[in-house]
Coordinates of C-alpha atoms and ligand atoms in Angstrom, one line a residue:
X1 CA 0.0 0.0 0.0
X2 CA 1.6 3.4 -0.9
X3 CA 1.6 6.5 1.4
X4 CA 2.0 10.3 0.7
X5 CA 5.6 9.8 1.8
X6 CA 6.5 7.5 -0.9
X7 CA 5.3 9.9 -3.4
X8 CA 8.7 12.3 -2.6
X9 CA 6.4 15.0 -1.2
X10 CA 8.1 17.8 0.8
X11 CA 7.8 18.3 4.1
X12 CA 5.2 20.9 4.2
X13 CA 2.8 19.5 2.3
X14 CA 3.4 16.2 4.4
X15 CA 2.8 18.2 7.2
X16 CA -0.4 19.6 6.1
X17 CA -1.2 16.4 4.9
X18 CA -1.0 14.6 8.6
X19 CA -2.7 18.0 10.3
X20 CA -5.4 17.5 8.0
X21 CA -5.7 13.7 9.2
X22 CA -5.2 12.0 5.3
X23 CA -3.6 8.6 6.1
X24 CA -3.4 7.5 2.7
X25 CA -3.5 8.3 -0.8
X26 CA -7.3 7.6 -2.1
X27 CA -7.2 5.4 -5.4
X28 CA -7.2 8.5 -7.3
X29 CA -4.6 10.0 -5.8
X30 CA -2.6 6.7 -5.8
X31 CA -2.4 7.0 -9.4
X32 CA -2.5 10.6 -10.3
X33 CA -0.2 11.7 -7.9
X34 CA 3.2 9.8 -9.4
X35 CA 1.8 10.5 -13.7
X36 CA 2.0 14.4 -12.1
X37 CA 4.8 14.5 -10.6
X38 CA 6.9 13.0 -13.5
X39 CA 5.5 15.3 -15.9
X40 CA 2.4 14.0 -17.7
X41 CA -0.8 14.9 -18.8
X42 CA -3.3 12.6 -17.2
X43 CA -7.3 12.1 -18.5
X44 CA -9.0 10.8 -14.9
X45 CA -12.0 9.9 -14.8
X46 CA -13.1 9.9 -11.2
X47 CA -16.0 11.5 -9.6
X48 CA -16.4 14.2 -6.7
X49 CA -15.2 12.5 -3.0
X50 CA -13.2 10.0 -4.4
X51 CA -10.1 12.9 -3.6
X52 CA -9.8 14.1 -6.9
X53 CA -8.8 17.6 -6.1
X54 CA -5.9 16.5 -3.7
X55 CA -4.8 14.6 -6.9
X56 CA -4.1 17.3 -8.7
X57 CA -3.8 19.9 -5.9
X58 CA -0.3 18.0 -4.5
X59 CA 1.5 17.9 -7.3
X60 CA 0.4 21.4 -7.9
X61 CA 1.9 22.3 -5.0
X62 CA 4.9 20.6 -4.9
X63 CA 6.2 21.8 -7.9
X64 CA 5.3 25.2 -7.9
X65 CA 7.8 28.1 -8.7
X66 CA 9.2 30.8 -6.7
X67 CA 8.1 33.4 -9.0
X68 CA 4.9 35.5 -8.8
X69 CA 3.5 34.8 -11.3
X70 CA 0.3 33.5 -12.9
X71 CA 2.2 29.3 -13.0
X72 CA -1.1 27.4 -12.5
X73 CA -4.7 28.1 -14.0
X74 CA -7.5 25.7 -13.0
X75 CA -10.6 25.7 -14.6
X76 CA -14.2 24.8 -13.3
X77 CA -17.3 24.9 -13.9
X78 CA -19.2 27.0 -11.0
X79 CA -18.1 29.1 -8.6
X80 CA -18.6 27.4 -6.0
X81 CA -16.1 24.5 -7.2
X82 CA -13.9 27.5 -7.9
X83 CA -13.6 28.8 -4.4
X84 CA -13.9 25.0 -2.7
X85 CA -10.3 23.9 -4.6
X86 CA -8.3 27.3 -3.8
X87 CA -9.7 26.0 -0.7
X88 CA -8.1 22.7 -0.6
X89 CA -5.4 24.2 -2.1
X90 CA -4.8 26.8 0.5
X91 CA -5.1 24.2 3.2
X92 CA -2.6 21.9 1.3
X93 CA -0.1 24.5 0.6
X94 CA -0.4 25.7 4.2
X95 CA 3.3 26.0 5.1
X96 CA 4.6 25.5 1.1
X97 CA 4.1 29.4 0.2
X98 CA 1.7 29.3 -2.5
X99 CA -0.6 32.0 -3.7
X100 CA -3.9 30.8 -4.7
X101 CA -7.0 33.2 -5.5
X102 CA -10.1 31.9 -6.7
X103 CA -12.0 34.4 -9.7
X104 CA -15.1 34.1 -10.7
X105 CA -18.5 35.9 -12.0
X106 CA -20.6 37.5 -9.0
X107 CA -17.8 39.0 -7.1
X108 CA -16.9 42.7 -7.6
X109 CA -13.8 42.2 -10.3
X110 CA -11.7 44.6 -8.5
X111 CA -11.2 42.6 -5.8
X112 CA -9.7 39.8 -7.8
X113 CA -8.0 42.4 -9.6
X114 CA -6.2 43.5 -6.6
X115 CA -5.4 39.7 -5.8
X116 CA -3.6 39.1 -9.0
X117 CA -1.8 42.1 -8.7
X118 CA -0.3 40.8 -6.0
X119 CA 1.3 38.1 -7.9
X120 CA -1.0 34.8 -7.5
X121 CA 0.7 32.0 -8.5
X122 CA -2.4 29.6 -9.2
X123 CA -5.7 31.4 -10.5
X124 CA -8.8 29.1 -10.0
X125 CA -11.7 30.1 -11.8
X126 CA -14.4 29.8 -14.4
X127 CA -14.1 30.1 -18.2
X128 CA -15.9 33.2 -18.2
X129 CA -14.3 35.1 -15.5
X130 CA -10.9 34.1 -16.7
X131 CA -11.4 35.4 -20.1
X132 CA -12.8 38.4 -18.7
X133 CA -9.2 39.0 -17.1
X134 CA -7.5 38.3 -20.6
X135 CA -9.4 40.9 -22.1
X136 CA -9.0 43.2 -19.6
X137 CA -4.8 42.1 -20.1
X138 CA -4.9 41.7 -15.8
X139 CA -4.2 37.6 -16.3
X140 CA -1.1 36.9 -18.4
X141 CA -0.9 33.2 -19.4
X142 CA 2.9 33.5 -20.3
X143 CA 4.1 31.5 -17.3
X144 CA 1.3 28.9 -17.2
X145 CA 3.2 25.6 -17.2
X146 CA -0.2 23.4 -15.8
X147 CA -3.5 23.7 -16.6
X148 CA -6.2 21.8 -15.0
X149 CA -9.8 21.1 -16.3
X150 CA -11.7 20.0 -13.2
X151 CA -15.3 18.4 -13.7
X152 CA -14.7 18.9 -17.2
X153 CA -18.0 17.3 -18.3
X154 CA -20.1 19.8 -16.3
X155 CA -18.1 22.7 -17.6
X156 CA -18.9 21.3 -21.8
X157 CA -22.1 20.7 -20.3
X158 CA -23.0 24.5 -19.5
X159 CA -21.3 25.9 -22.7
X160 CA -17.8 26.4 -21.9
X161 CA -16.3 24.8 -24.6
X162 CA -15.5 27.6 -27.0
X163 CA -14.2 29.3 -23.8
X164 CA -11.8 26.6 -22.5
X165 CA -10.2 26.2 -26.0
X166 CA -9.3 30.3 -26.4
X167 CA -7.9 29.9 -22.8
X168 CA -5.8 26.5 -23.7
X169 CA -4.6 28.5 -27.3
X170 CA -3.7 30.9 -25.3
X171 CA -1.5 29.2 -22.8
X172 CA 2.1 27.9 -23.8
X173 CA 1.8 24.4 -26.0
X174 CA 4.9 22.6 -23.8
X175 CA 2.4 23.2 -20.7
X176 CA 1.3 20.1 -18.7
X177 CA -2.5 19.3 -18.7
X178 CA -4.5 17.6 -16.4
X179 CA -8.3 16.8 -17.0
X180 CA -10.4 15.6 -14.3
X181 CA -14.4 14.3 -15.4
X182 CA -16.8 12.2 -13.4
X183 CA -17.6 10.8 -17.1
X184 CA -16.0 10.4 -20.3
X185 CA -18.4 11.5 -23.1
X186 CA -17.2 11.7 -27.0
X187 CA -16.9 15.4 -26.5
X188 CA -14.8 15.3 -23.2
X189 CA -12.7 12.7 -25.1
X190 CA -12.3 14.5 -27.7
X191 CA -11.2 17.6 -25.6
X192 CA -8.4 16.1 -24.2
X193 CA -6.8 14.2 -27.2
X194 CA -6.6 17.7 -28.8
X195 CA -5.0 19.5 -25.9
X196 CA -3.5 17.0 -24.1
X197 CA 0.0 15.4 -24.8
X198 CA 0.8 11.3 -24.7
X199 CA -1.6 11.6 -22.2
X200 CA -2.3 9.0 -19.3
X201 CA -5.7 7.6 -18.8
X202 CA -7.1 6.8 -14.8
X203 CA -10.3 5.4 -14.5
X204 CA -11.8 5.4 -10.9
X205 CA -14.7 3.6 -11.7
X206 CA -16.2 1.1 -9.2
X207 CA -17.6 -2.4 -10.1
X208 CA -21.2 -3.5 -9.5
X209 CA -21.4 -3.7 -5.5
X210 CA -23.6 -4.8 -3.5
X211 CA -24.6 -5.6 0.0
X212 CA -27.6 -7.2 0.1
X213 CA -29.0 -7.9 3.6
X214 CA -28.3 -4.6 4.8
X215 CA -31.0 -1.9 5.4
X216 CA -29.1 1.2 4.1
X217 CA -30.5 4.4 4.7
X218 CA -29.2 8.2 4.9
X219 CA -29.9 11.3 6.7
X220 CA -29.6 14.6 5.5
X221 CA -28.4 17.8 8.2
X222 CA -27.1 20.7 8.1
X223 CA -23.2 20.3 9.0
X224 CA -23.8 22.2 12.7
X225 CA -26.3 19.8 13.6
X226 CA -24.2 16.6 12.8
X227 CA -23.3 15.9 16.2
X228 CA -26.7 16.4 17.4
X229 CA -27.9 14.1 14.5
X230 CA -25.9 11.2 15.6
X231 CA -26.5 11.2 18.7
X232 CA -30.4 10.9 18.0
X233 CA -29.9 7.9 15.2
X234 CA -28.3 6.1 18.0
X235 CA -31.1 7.2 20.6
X236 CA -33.5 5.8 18.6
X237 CA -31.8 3.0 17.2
X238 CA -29.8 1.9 20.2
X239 CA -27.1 0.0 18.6
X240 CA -25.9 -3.4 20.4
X241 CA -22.7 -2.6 18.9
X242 CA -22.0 -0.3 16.2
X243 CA -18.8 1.1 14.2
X244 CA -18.8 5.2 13.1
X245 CA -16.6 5.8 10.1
X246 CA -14.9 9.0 10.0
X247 CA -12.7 10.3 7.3
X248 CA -9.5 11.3 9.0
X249 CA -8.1 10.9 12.4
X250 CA -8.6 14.1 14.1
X251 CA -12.2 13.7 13.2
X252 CA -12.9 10.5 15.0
X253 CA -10.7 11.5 17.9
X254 CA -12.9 15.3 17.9
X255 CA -15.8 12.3 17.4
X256 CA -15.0 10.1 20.4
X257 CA -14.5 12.8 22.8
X258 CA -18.1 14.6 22.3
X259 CA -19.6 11.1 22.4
X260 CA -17.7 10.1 25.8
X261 CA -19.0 13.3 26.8
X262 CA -22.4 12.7 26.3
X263 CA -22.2 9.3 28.2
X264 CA -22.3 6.6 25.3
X265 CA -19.7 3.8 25.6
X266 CA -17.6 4.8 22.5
X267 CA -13.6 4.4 22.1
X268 CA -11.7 5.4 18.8
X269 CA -9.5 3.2 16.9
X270 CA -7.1 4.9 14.4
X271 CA -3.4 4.3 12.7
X272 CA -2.1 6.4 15.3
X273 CA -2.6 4.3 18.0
X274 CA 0.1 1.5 18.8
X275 CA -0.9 -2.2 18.5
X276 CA -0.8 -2.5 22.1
X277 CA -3.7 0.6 22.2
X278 CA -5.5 -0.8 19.3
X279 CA -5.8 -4.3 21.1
X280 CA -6.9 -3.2 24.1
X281 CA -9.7 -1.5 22.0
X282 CA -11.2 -3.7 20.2
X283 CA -10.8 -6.6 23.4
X284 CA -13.3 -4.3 25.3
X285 CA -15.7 -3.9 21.8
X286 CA -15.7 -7.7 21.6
X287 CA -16.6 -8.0 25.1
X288 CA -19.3 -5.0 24.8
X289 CA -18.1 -2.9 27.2
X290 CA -18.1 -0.4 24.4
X291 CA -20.8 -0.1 22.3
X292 CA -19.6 2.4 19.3
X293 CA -16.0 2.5 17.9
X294 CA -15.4 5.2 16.3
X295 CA -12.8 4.4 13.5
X296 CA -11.0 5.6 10.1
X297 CA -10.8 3.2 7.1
X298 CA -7.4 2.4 7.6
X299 CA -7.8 1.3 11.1
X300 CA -10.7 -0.6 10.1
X301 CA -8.9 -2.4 7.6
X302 CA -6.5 -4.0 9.3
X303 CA -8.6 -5.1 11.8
X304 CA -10.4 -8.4 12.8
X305 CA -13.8 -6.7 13.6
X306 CA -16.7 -8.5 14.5
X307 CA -20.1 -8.4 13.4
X308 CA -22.5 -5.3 14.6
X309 CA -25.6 -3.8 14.3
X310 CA -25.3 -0.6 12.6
X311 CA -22.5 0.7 10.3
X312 CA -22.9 4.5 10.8
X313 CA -21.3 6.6 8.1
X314 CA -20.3 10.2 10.5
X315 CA -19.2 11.4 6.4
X316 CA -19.2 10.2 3.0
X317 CA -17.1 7.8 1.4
X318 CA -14.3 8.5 -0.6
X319 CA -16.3 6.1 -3.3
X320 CA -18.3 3.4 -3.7
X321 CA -16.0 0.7 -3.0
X322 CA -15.2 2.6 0.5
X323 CA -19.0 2.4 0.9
X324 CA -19.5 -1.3 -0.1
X325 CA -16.4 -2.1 2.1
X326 CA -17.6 -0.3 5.3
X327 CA -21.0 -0.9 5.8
X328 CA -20.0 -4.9 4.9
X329 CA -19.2 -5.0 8.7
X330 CA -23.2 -5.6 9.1
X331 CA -25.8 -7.9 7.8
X332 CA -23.4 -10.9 8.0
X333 CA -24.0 -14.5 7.6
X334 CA -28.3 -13.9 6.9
X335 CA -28.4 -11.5 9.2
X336 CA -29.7 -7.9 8.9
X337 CA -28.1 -4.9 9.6
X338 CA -28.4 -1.6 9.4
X339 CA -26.3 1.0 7.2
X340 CA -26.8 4.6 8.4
X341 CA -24.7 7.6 6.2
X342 CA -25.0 11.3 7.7
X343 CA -24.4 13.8 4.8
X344 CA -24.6 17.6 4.5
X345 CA -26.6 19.1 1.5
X346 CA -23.2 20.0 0.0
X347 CA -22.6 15.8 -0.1
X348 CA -26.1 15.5 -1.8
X349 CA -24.7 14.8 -5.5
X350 CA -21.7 12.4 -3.9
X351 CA -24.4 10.3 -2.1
X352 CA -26.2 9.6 -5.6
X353 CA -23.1 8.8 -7.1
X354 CA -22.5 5.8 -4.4
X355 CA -26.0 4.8 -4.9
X356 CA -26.0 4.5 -8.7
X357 CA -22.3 3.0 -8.7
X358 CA -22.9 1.2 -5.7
X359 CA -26.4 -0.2 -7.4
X360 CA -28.0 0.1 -3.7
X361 CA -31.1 1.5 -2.3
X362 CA -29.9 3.8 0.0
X363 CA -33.2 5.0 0.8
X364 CA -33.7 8.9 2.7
X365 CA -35.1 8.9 6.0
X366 CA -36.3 11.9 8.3
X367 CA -34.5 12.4 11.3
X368 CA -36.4 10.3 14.7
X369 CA -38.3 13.1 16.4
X370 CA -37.8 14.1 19.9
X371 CA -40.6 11.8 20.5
X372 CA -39.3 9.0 18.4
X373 CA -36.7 8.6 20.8
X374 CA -39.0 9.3 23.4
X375 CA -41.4 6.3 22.2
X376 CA -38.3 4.1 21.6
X377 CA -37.2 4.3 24.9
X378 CA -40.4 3.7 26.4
X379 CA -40.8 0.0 24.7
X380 CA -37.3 -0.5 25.8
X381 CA -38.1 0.2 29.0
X382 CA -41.3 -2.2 28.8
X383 CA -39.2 -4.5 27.9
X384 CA -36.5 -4.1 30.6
X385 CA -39.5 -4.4 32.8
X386 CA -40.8 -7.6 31.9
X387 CA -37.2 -9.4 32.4
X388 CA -37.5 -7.8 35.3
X389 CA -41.0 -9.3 36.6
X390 CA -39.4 -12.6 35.2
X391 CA -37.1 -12.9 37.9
X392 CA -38.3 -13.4 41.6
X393 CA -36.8 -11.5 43.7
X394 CA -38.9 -8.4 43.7
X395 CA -39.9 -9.0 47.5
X396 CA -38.1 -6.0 49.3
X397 CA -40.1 -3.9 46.4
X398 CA -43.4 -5.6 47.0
X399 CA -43.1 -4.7 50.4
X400 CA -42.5 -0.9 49.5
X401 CA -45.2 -1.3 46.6
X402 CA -47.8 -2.8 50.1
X403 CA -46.9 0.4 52.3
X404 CA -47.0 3.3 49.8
X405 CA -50.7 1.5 48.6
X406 CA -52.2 2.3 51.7
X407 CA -51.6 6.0 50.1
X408 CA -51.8 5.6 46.7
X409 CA -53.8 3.9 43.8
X410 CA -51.7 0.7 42.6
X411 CA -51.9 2.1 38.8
X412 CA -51.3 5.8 39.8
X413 CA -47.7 4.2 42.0
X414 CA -46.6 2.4 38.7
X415 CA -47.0 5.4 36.5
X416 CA -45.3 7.3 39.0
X417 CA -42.6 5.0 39.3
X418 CA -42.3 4.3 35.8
X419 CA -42.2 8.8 35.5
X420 CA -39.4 8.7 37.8
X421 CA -37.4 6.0 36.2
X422 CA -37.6 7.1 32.7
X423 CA -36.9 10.6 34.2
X424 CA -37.9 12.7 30.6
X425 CA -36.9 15.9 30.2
X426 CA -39.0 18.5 28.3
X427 CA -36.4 18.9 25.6
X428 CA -37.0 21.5 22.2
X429 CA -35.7 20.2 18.9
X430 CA -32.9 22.2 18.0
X431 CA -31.9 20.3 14.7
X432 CA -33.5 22.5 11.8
X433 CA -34.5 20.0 9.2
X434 CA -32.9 20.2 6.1
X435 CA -35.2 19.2 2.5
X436 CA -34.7 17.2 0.1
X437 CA -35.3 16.0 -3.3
X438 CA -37.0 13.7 -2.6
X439 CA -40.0 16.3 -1.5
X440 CA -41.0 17.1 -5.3
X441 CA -42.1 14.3 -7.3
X442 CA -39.2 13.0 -10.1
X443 CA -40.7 13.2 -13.6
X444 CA -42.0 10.2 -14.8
X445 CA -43.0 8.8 -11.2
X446 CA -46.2 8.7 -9.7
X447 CA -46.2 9.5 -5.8
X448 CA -48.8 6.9 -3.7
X449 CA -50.1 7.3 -0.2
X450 CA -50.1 4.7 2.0
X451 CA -52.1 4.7 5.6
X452 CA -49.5 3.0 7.0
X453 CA -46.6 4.6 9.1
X454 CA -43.8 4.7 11.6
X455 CA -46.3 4.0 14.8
X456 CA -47.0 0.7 12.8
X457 CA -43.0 0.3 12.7
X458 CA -43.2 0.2 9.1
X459 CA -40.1 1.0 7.6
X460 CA -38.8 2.0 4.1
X461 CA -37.2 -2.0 3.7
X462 CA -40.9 -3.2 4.1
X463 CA -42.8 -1.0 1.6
X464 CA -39.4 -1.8 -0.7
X465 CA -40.2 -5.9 -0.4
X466 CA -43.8 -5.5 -0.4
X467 CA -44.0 -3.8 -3.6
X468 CA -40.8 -6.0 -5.2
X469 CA -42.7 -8.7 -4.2
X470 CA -46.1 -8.1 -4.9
X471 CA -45.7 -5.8 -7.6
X472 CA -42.6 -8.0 -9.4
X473 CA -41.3 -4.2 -9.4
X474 CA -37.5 -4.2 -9.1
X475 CA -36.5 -2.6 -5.8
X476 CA -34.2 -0.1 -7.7
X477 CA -37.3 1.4 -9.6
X478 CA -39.0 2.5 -6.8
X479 CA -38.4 5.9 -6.0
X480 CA -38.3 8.2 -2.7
X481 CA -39.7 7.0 0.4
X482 CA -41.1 9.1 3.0
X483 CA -42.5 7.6 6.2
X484 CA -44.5 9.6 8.8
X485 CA -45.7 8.5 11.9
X486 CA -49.4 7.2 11.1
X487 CA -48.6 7.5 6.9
X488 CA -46.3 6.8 4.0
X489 CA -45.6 8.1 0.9
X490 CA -43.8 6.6 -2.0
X491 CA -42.8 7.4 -5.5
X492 CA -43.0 4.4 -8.1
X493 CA -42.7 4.3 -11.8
X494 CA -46.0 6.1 -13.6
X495 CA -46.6 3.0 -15.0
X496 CA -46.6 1.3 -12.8
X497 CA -48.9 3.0 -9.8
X498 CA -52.2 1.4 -11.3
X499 CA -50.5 -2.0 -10.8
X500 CA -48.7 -1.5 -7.2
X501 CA -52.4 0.6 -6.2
X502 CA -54.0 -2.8 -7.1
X503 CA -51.8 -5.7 -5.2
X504 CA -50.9 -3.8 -2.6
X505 CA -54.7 -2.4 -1.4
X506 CA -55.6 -4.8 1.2
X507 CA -52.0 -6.7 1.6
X508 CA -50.5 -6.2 5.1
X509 CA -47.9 -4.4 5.9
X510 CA -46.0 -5.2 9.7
X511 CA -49.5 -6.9 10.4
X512 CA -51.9 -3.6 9.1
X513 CA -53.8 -3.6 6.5
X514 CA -52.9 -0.9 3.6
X515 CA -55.0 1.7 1.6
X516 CA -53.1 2.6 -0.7
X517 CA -53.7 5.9 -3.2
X518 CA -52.5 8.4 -5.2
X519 CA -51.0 11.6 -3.2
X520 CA -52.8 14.3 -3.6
X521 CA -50.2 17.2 -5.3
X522 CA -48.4 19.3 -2.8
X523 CA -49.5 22.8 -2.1
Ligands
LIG601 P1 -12.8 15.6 -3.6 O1 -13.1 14.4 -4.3 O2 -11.6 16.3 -4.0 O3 -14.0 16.6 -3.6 O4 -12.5 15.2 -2.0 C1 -13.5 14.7 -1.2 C2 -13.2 14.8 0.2 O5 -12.2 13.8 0.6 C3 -12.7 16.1 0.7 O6 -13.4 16.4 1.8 C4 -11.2 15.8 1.1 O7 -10.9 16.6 2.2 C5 -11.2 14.4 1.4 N1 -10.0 13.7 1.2 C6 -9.2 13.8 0.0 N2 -8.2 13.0 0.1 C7 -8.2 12.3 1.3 C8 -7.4 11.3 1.9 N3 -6.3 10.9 1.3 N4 -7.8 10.9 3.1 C9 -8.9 11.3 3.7 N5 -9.7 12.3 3.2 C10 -9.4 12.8 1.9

């Protein structure tokens, strides 16, 4: 397995590297990184969060020049992906002396005017903005030795293409080019040959993956409410044992504090920790004296972990294969599990992409109420109880029950008991809820109403199977799910809803009978 060391990277960017918690090269930047470095151009095909920016962003960075001047120009197709890689790159380069300024349409010119005066060494922008700076003769492409086209599918997409080949004309012909695209259509392909040199083709693309026996689902929050989020999944689903993938190191150790500090039984396991740590860990997850590990890939990798409950990704995979591979710690031998992932709207595209390449149902799912939890932890107190009443030793409490009856009424004792034991605090929700796309209809599908709901303990896997098996619909056609507490909605195929109306009106459903209908159109 290769590390950022072996790729000759200075010291700096090393260090940035290990601040920032990377413990290895991503499979994209396994290969990009070395083609770079010696000098070629490279065609990648690799999607957002599989690292792709960091591929082209270190080499970048370690072989910038000391001069001032324009060296680097990387073009994207919005702004925002403009100002997210001088991002990246700023963090990379933290320590390596680089000038980075992202330009783009929207912000006042003169501002980015003043930046490049100041001698920027790599401009990040969009087509449009960039040649606005050629005409105005305040971006000279003299000194441009790499060029990068980032997302260059979504940049031909939108129009760009006349743009982007004036800038590349205009930039020397014994530069280095590097073009990055989630895919590889004729006219991407055709891009590159023309502009790029003997170039070297990457392809990131994952296999057909599945994981069958797992219930996968995802949550969507805004990033400040992530913590918060967590913690109510594993309220309401109170994990025997679970494993909470973070990406880097100083997340799950940032992770494993705030969870210790809320009072769940949760210990981190990453490759900073010596064998004789790690050990030590994972005896006291086997034996269930910790209920959550918090881990990185790596450290999962290399370990012998045993089966749990509920994968929980805390972020989103690097790619599918990082996906597959994770939550494949669950729903062993026949048995189900559960696959939680917590994303942020920004992650909204990257979640897709691991559902298509992954060929899952990762199905979206509102955040458990307040009461949710509240309700969950009332049956698992009911059930508590009656292992309780199995036993029989409860004399010293029957005598207690005998005196305080002369006082009370037996049921009005209990309730109070139970009031005191389950000890529930008035809490407000605090977690804004974030929507999806899921809310509007998709084109083409037909949205049904179902009478059936979370206080039935239906969940999305059951109105999945009852309508793959009923229907003969395949599970992958079915679209959004939404499930409230007495009602359901989900989106199937137009053609289909006549069809999945008709076998599934009167099936049941977790023991209920169903109505099913068509939605009534949002207001
Ligand atoms: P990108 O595909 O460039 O948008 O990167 C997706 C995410 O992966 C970003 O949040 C990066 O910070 C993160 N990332 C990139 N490389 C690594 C790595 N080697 N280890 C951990 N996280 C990484």
């Amino acid at each position: 397995m290769q590390t950022f060391v072996d790729f000759g990277l200075k010291p700096s960017i090393l260090n940035a590297l290990s601040e920032l918690g990377y413990e290895e090269p991503t499979p994209v930047q396994e290969q990009a990184i070395p083609l770079l470095l010696e000098g070629h151009d490279v065609i990648a095909q690799a999607q957002t969060g599989t690292g792709k920016t960091a591929a082209f962003a270190l080499p970048i960075i370690q072989k910038i020049q000391q001069q001032r001047v324009p060296q680097i120009l990387i073009l994207t197709p919005t702004r925002e992906l403009a100002m997210q890689v001088a991002e990246a790159i700023f963090r990379y380069g933290k320590g390596s002396k680089v000038s980075v300024v992202p330009v783009y349409g929207g912000q006042p010119i003169f501002r980015q005017l003043r930046a490049l005066e100041q001698g920027i060494q790599i401009v990040v922008g969009t087509p449009g903005r960039i040649m606005d700076h050629m005409r105005r003769g305040t971006l000279a492409l003299d000194q441009i030795h790499t060029v990068v086209l980032d997302e260059a599918d979504e940049m031909l997409d939108m129009g760009f293409i006349e743009d982007i080949e004036y800038i590349l004309q205009q930039t020397p012909q014994e530069r280095q080019t590097a073009l990055f695209s989630a895919t590889m259509p004729a006219d991407v392909i055709n891009l590159a040959h023309r502009y790029c040199q003997d170039p070297r083709r990457i392809n990131i693309v994952s296999e057909q993956l599945t994981v069958p026996r797992t219930r996968q689902t995802y949550y969507e929050v805004l990033p400040r409410d992530k913590l918060d989020a967590l913690t109510r999944i594993l309220d309401a689903e109170m994990p025997t044992s679970a494993i909470i993938f973070c990406r880097t190191r100083s997340e799950a150790d940032t992770l494993g504090e705030s969870l210790q500090g809320r009072g769940y039984l949760a210990e981190v396991i990453h490759g900073d920790l010596a064998q004789t740590q790690r050990d030590r860990v994972m005896k006291r997850f086997r034996e269930s004296q910790v209920e959550l590990l918090v881990a990185t890939d790596v450290a999962a990798r290399g370990l012998d972990i045993p089966e749990v409950s509920h994968v929980i990704n805390y972020d989103v995979p690097n790619d599918a294969e990082s996906y597959v591979h994770r939550i494949g710690r669950t729903g062993r031998a026949g048995r189900t599990g559960e696959a939680i992932t917590i994303i942020t709207p920004r992650e909204r595209r990257q979640m897709m992409q691991i559902e298509r390449m992954s060929k899952a149902r990762i199905t979206r799912q509102r955040l458990p109420s307040l009461a949710d939890v509240a309700a969950r932890r009332r049956e698992a107190f009911k059930d508590a109880l009656r292992d309780v009443m199995a036993e029989d030793n409860l004399d010293p409490y029957i005598l207690m029950v005998e005196e305080m009856g002369e006082e009370f009424d037996i049921v009005d004792l209990a309730a109070g008991a139970f009031k005191l034991l389950l000890n529930e605090a008035e809490e407000e929700d605090t977690i804004t809820s974030v929507e999806g796309d899921g809310i509007g209809v998709e084109p083409g599908m037909t949205r049904l109403f179902l009478d059936v709901g979370r206080s039935n303990r239906v969940r999305p896997a059951d109105i999945v199977g009852a309508i793959a098996n009923e229907a003969g619909l395949p599970g992958r056609t079915i679209g959004s799910i939404d499930i409230y507490d007495r009602f359901a909605f989900v989106e199937v195929p137009a053609e289909y809803a006549q069809r999945v109306m008709r076998v599934l009106n009167g099936t049941t459903l977790r023991g209920k009978k169903v109505r099913v209908s068509i939605a009534k159109p949002k207001r």
